CSV table of N, CA and C in Angstrom, one decimal:
chain,number,residue,atom,x,y,z
A,1,UNK,N,-0.9,-18.7,6.6
A,1,UNK,CA,-0.5,-20.1,6.5
A,1,UNK,C,0.5,-20.2,5.4
A,2,UNK,N,1.6,-20.8,5.7
A,2,UNK,CA,2.7,-21.0,4.7
A,2,UNK,C,2.4,-22.3,3.9
A,3,UNK,N,2.6,-22.2,2.6
A,3,UNK,CA,2.4,-23.3,1.7
A,3,UNK,C,3.7,-23.6,1.0
A,4,UNK,N,4.0,-24.9,0.8
A,4,UNK,CA,5.2,-25.3,0.2
A,4,UNK,C,5.0,-25.5,-1.3
A,5,UNK,N,6.1,-25.4,-2.0
A,5,UNK,CA,6.1,-25.6,-3.4
A,5,UNK,C,6.3,-27.0,-3.7
A,6,UNK,N,5.5,-27.6,-4.6
A,6,UNK,CA,5.6,-29.0,-5.0
A,6,UNK,C,6.3,-29.0,-6.4
A,7,UNK,N,6.7,-30.2,-6.8
A,7,UNK,CA,7.4,-30.3,-8.1
A,7,UNK,C,6.5,-30.0,-9.2
A,8,UNK,N,5.2,-30.2,-9.1
A,8,UNK,CA,4.3,-29.9,-10.2
A,8,UNK,C,3.8,-28.5,-10.2
A,9,UNK,N,3.8,-27.8,-9.1
A,9,UNK,CA,3.3,-26.4,-9.2
A,9,UNK,C,4.1,-25.5,-8.3
A,10,UNK,N,4.0,-24.2,-8.6
A,10,UNK,CA,4.7,-23.2,-7.8
A,10,UNK,C,3.7,-22.5,-7.0
A,11,UNK,N,3.9,-22.5,-5.7
A,11,UNK,CA,3.0,-21.9,-4.7
A,11,UNK,C,3.8,-21.0,-3.8
A,12,UNK,N,3.4,-19.8,-3.6
A,12,UNK,CA,4.1,-18.8,-2.8
A,12,UNK,C,4.2,-19.3,-1.4
A,13,UNK,N,5.4,-19.2,-0.8
A,13,UNK,CA,5.6,-19.5,0.6
A,13,UNK,C,6.1,-18.3,1.3
A,14,UNK,N,5.9,-18.2,2.6
A,14,UNK,CA,6.3,-17.1,3.4
A,14,UNK,C,7.5,-17.5,4.2
A,15,UNK,N,8.0,-18.7,4.1
A,15,UNK,CA,9.2,-19.1,4.9
A,15,UNK,C,10.4,-18.6,4.2
A,16,UNK,N,11.3,-18.0,5.0
A,16,UNK,CA,12.6,-17.5,4.5
A,16,UNK,C,13.5,-18.6,4.0
A,17,UNK,N,14.3,-18.4,3.1
A,17,UNK,CA,15.2,-19.5,2.6
A,17,UNK,C,16.2,-19.8,3.7
A,18,UNK,N,16.8,-21.0,3.8
A,18,UNK,CA,17.7,-21.4,4.8
A,18,UNK,C,19.1,-20.8,4.5
A,19,UNK,N,19.4,-20.5,3.2
A,19,UNK,CA,20.7,-20.0,2.9
A,19,UNK,C,20.6,-19.3,1.5
A,20,UNK,N,21.7,-18.6,1.2
A,20,UNK,CA,21.8,-17.9,-0.1
A,20,UNK,C,21.7,-19.0,-1.2
A,21,UNK,N,22.5,-20.1,-1.0
A,21,UNK,CA,22.5,-21.2,-2.0
A,21,UNK,C,21.1,-21.8,-2.2
A,22,UNK,N,20.4,-22.0,-1.1
A,22,UNK,CA,19.1,-22.5,-1.1
A,22,UNK,C,18.1,-21.6,-1.9
A,23,UNK,N,18.2,-20.3,-1.6
A,23,UNK,CA,17.4,-19.3,-2.3
A,23,UNK,C,17.7,-19.4,-3.8
A,24,UNK,N,18.9,-19.4,-4.2
A,24,UNK,CA,19.3,-19.5,-5.6
A,24,UNK,C,18.7,-20.7,-6.3
A,25,UNK,N,18.8,-21.9,-5.6
A,25,UNK,CA,18.3,-23.1,-6.1
A,25,UNK,C,16.8,-23.1,-6.3
A,26,UNK,N,16.1,-22.5,-5.3
A,26,UNK,CA,14.6,-22.4,-5.4
A,26,UNK,C,14.3,-21.4,-6.5
A,27,UNK,N,15.0,-20.3,-6.6
A,27,UNK,CA,14.8,-19.4,-7.7
A,27,UNK,C,15.0,-20.0,-9.1
A,28,UNK,N,16.0,-20.8,-9.2
A,28,UNK,CA,16.2,-21.5,-10.5
A,28,UNK,C,15.1,-22.4,-10.8
A,29,UNK,N,14.6,-23.1,-9.8
A,29,UNK,CA,13.5,-24.0,-10.0
A,29,UNK,C,12.2,-23.3,-10.5
A,30,UNK,N,12.0,-22.1,-9.8
A,30,UNK,CA,10.8,-21.3,-10.2
A,30,UNK,C,10.9,-20.8,-11.6
A,31,UNK,N,12.1,-20.4,-12.0
A,31,UNK,CA,12.3,-19.9,-13.4
A,31,UNK,C,12.0,-21.0,-14.4
A,32,UNK,N,12.5,-22.2,-14.1
A,32,UNK,CA,12.3,-23.3,-15.0
A,32,UNK,C,10.9,-23.6,-15.1
A,33,UNK,N,10.1,-23.6,-14.0
A,33,UNK,CA,8.7,-23.9,-14.1
A,33,UNK,C,7.9,-22.8,-14.9
A,34,UNK,N,8.3,-21.6,-14.6
A,34,UNK,CA,7.6,-20.5,-15.3
A,34,UNK,C,7.9,-20.5,-16.8
A,35,UNK,N,9.2,-20.8,-17.2
A,35,UNK,CA,9.5,-20.8,-18.6
A,35,UNK,C,8.9,-22.0,-19.3
A,36,UNK,N,8.6,-23.0,-18.6
A,36,UNK,CA,7.9,-24.2,-19.3
A,36,UNK,C,6.6,-23.8,-19.8
A,37,UNK,N,5.9,-22.8,-19.3
A,37,UNK,CA,4.6,-22.4,-19.7
A,37,UNK,C,3.5,-23.3,-19.3
A,38,UNK,N,3.8,-24.3,-18.4
A,38,UNK,CA,2.8,-25.3,-18.0
A,38,UNK,C,2.0,-24.8,-16.7
A,39,UNK,N,2.5,-23.8,-16.1
A,39,UNK,CA,1.8,-23.3,-14.9
A,39,UNK,C,0.5,-22.6,-15.2
A,40,UNK,N,-0.6,-22.8,-14.4
A,40,UNK,CA,-1.8,-22.0,-14.6
A,40,UNK,C,-1.5,-20.6,-14.1
A,41,UNK,N,-2.3,-19.6,-14.5
A,41,UNK,CA,-2.1,-18.2,-14.2
A,41,UNK,C,-1.9,-18.0,-12.7
A,42,UNK,N,-2.7,-18.5,-11.8
A,42,UNK,CA,-2.6,-18.2,-10.4
A,42,UNK,C,-1.3,-18.8,-9.9
A,43,UNK,N,-0.8,-19.9,-10.3
A,43,UNK,CA,0.5,-20.5,-9.9
A,43,UNK,C,1.6,-19.6,-10.5
A,44,UNK,N,1.5,-19.1,-11.7
A,44,UNK,CA,2.5,-18.2,-12.2
A,44,UNK,C,2.7,-16.9,-11.4
A,45,UNK,N,1.5,-16.4,-11.0
A,45,UNK,CA,1.6,-15.2,-10.2
A,45,UNK,C,2.2,-15.5,-8.8
A,46,UNK,N,1.9,-16.6,-8.2
A,46,UNK,CA,2.5,-17.0,-7.0
A,46,UNK,C,4.0,-17.2,-7.1
A,47,UNK,N,4.4,-17.9,-8.2
A,47,UNK,CA,5.8,-18.1,-8.5
A,47,UNK,C,6.5,-16.8,-8.7
A,48,UNK,N,5.9,-15.9,-9.4
A,48,UNK,CA,6.6,-14.6,-9.6
A,48,UNK,C,6.7,-13.9,-8.2
A,49,UNK,N,5.7,-13.9,-7.4
A,49,UNK,CA,5.8,-13.3,-6.1
A,49,UNK,C,6.9,-13.9,-5.2
A,50,UNK,N,7.0,-15.2,-5.2
A,50,UNK,CA,8.0,-15.9,-4.4
A,50,UNK,C,9.4,-15.6,-5.0
A,51,UNK,N,9.5,-15.6,-6.3
A,51,UNK,CA,10.7,-15.2,-7.0
A,51,UNK,C,11.2,-13.8,-6.6
A,52,UNK,N,10.3,-12.9,-6.5
A,52,UNK,CA,10.6,-11.5,-6.1
A,52,UNK,C,11.2,-11.5,-4.6
A,53,UNK,N,10.6,-12.3,-3.8
A,53,UNK,CA,11.0,-12.4,-2.4
A,53,UNK,C,12.5,-13.0,-2.4
A,54,UNK,N,12.7,-14.0,-3.2
A,54,UNK,CA,14.0,-14.6,-3.2
A,54,UNK,C,15.1,-13.7,-3.7
A,55,UNK,N,14.7,-12.9,-4.8
A,55,UNK,CA,15.7,-12.0,-5.3
A,55,UNK,C,16.1,-10.9,-4.3
A,56,UNK,N,15.1,-10.4,-3.6
A,56,UNK,CA,15.3,-9.4,-2.5
A,56,UNK,C,16.2,-10.0,-1.4
A,57,UNK,N,15.9,-11.3,-1.0
A,57,UNK,CA,16.7,-12.0,0.0
A,57,UNK,C,18.2,-12.1,-0.5
A,58,UNK,N,18.4,-12.6,-1.7
A,58,UNK,CA,19.7,-12.8,-2.2
A,58,UNK,C,20.5,-11.4,-2.3
A,59,UNK,N,19.8,-10.4,-2.8
A,59,UNK,CA,20.4,-9.1,-2.9
A,59,UNK,C,20.9,-8.6,-1.5
A,60,UNK,N,20.0,-8.8,-0.5
A,60,UNK,CA,20.4,-8.4,0.8
A,60,UNK,C,21.6,-9.2,1.4
A,61,UNK,N,21.6,-10.5,1.1
A,61,UNK,CA,22.8,-11.3,1.5
A,61,UNK,C,24.0,-10.8,0.8
A,62,UNK,N,24.0,-10.5,-0.4
A,62,UNK,CA,25.2,-10.0,-1.2
A,62,UNK,C,25.6,-8.7,-0.6
A,63,UNK,N,24.7,-7.8,-0.3
A,63,UNK,CA,25.0,-6.5,0.3
A,63,UNK,C,25.8,-6.7,1.6
A,64,UNK,N,25.3,-7.6,2.5
A,64,UNK,CA,25.9,-7.9,3.7
A,64,UNK,C,27.3,-8.4,3.5
A,65,UNK,N,27.5,-9.3,2.6
A,65,UNK,CA,28.9,-9.8,2.3
A,65,UNK,C,29.8,-8.7,1.8
A,66,UNK,N,29.2,-7.9,0.9
A,66,UNK,CA,30.0,-6.8,0.4
A,66,UNK,C,30.5,-5.8,1.5
A,67,UNK,N,29.6,-5.6,2.4
A,67,UNK,CA,30.0,-4.7,3.6
A,67,UNK,C,31.1,-5.3,4.4
A,68,UNK,N,31.0,-6.6,4.6
A,68,UNK,CA,32.0,-7.3,5.4
A,68,UNK,C,33.3,-7.3,4.7
A,69,UNK,N,33.3,-7.5,3.4
A,69,UNK,CA,34.6,-7.4,2.6
A,69,UNK,C,35.2,-6.0,2.7
A,70,UNK,N,34.3,-5.0,2.6
A,70,UNK,CA,34.8,-3.6,2.7
A,70,UNK,C,35.5,-3.4,4.0
A,71,UNK,N,34.9,-3.9,5.1
A,71,UNK,CA,35.5,-3.7,6.4
A,71,UNK,C,36.8,-4.5,6.5
A,72,UNK,N,36.9,-5.7,6.0
A,72,UNK,CA,38.1,-6.5,6.0
A,72,UNK,C,39.2,-5.9,5.1
A,73,UNK,N,38.9,-5.3,4.0
A,73,UNK,CA,39.9,-4.8,3.1
A,73,UNK,C,40.2,-3.3,3.3
A,74,UNK,N,39.3,-2.7,4.0
A,74,UNK,CA,39.6,-1.2,4.3
A,74,UNK,C,39.5,-0.4,3.0
A,75,UNK,N,40.4,0.5,2.8
A,75,UNK,CA,40.4,1.4,1.7
A,75,UNK,C,41.0,0.7,0.5
A,76,UNK,N,41.5,-0.5,0.6
A,76,UNK,CA,42.2,-1.2,-0.5
A,76,UNK,C,41.2,-1.6,-1.6
A,77,UNK,N,39.9,-1.8,-1.2
A,77,UNK,CA,38.9,-2.2,-2.2
A,77,UNK,C,38.6,-1.2,-3.2
A,78,UNK,N,38.7,-1.5,-4.5
A,78,UNK,CA,38.4,-0.5,-5.5
A,78,UNK,C,37.6,-1.3,-6.6
A,79,UNK,N,36.9,-0.6,-7.4
A,79,UNK,CA,36.1,-1.2,-8.5
A,79,UNK,C,37.0,-1.9,-9.5
A,80,UNK,N,36.6,-3.0,-10.1
A,80,UNK,CA,37.4,-3.7,-11.1
A,80,UNK,C,37.3,-2.9,-12.4
A,81,UNK,N,38.5,-2.8,-13.0
A,81,UNK,CA,38.6,-2.2,-14.3
A,81,UNK,C,39.5,-3.1,-15.2
A,82,UNK,N,39.0,-3.4,-16.3
A,82,UNK,CA,39.8,-4.3,-17.2
A,82,UNK,C,41.0,-3.6,-17.7
A,83,UNK,N,41.1,-2.2,-17.6
A,83,UNK,CA,42.3,-1.5,-18.1
A,83,UNK,C,43.5,-1.7,-17.2
A,84,UNK,N,43.4,-2.2,-16.0
A,84,UNK,CA,44.5,-2.4,-15.1
A,84,UNK,C,45.1,-3.7,-15.2
A,85,UNK,N,44.8,-4.5,-16.2
A,85,UNK,CA,45.4,-5.9,-16.3
A,85,UNK,C,46.9,-5.9,-16.4
A,86,UNK,N,47.5,-5.0,-17.1
A,86,UNK,CA,49.0,-5.0,-17.3
A,86,UNK,C,49.7,-4.2,-16.2
A,87,UNK,N,49.0,-3.5,-15.3
A,87,UNK,CA,49.6,-2.7,-14.3
A,87,UNK,C,49.9,-3.5,-13.1
A,88,UNK,N,51.1,-3.3,-12.6
A,88,UNK,CA,51.5,-4.0,-11.4
A,88,UNK,C,51.9,-3.1,-10.3
């Protein structure tokens, strides 16, 4: 059974986020709630678990985008280095 998070408490949900941006917003809200110190222990554990799911989702989305960029750019993609600022 999926539970939704309310403004007053963080409860783990099993529903996947609608988007990367939605996941980031939910993660920010969870962090704010956890940092406030007002959550009871069980809600903190649930918030931490949900946060973990959201981080994994976001990391997966970023990996997908990175793969797409690599395909689009081919071999031209190289790691950023601050030493190359003056090189043209």
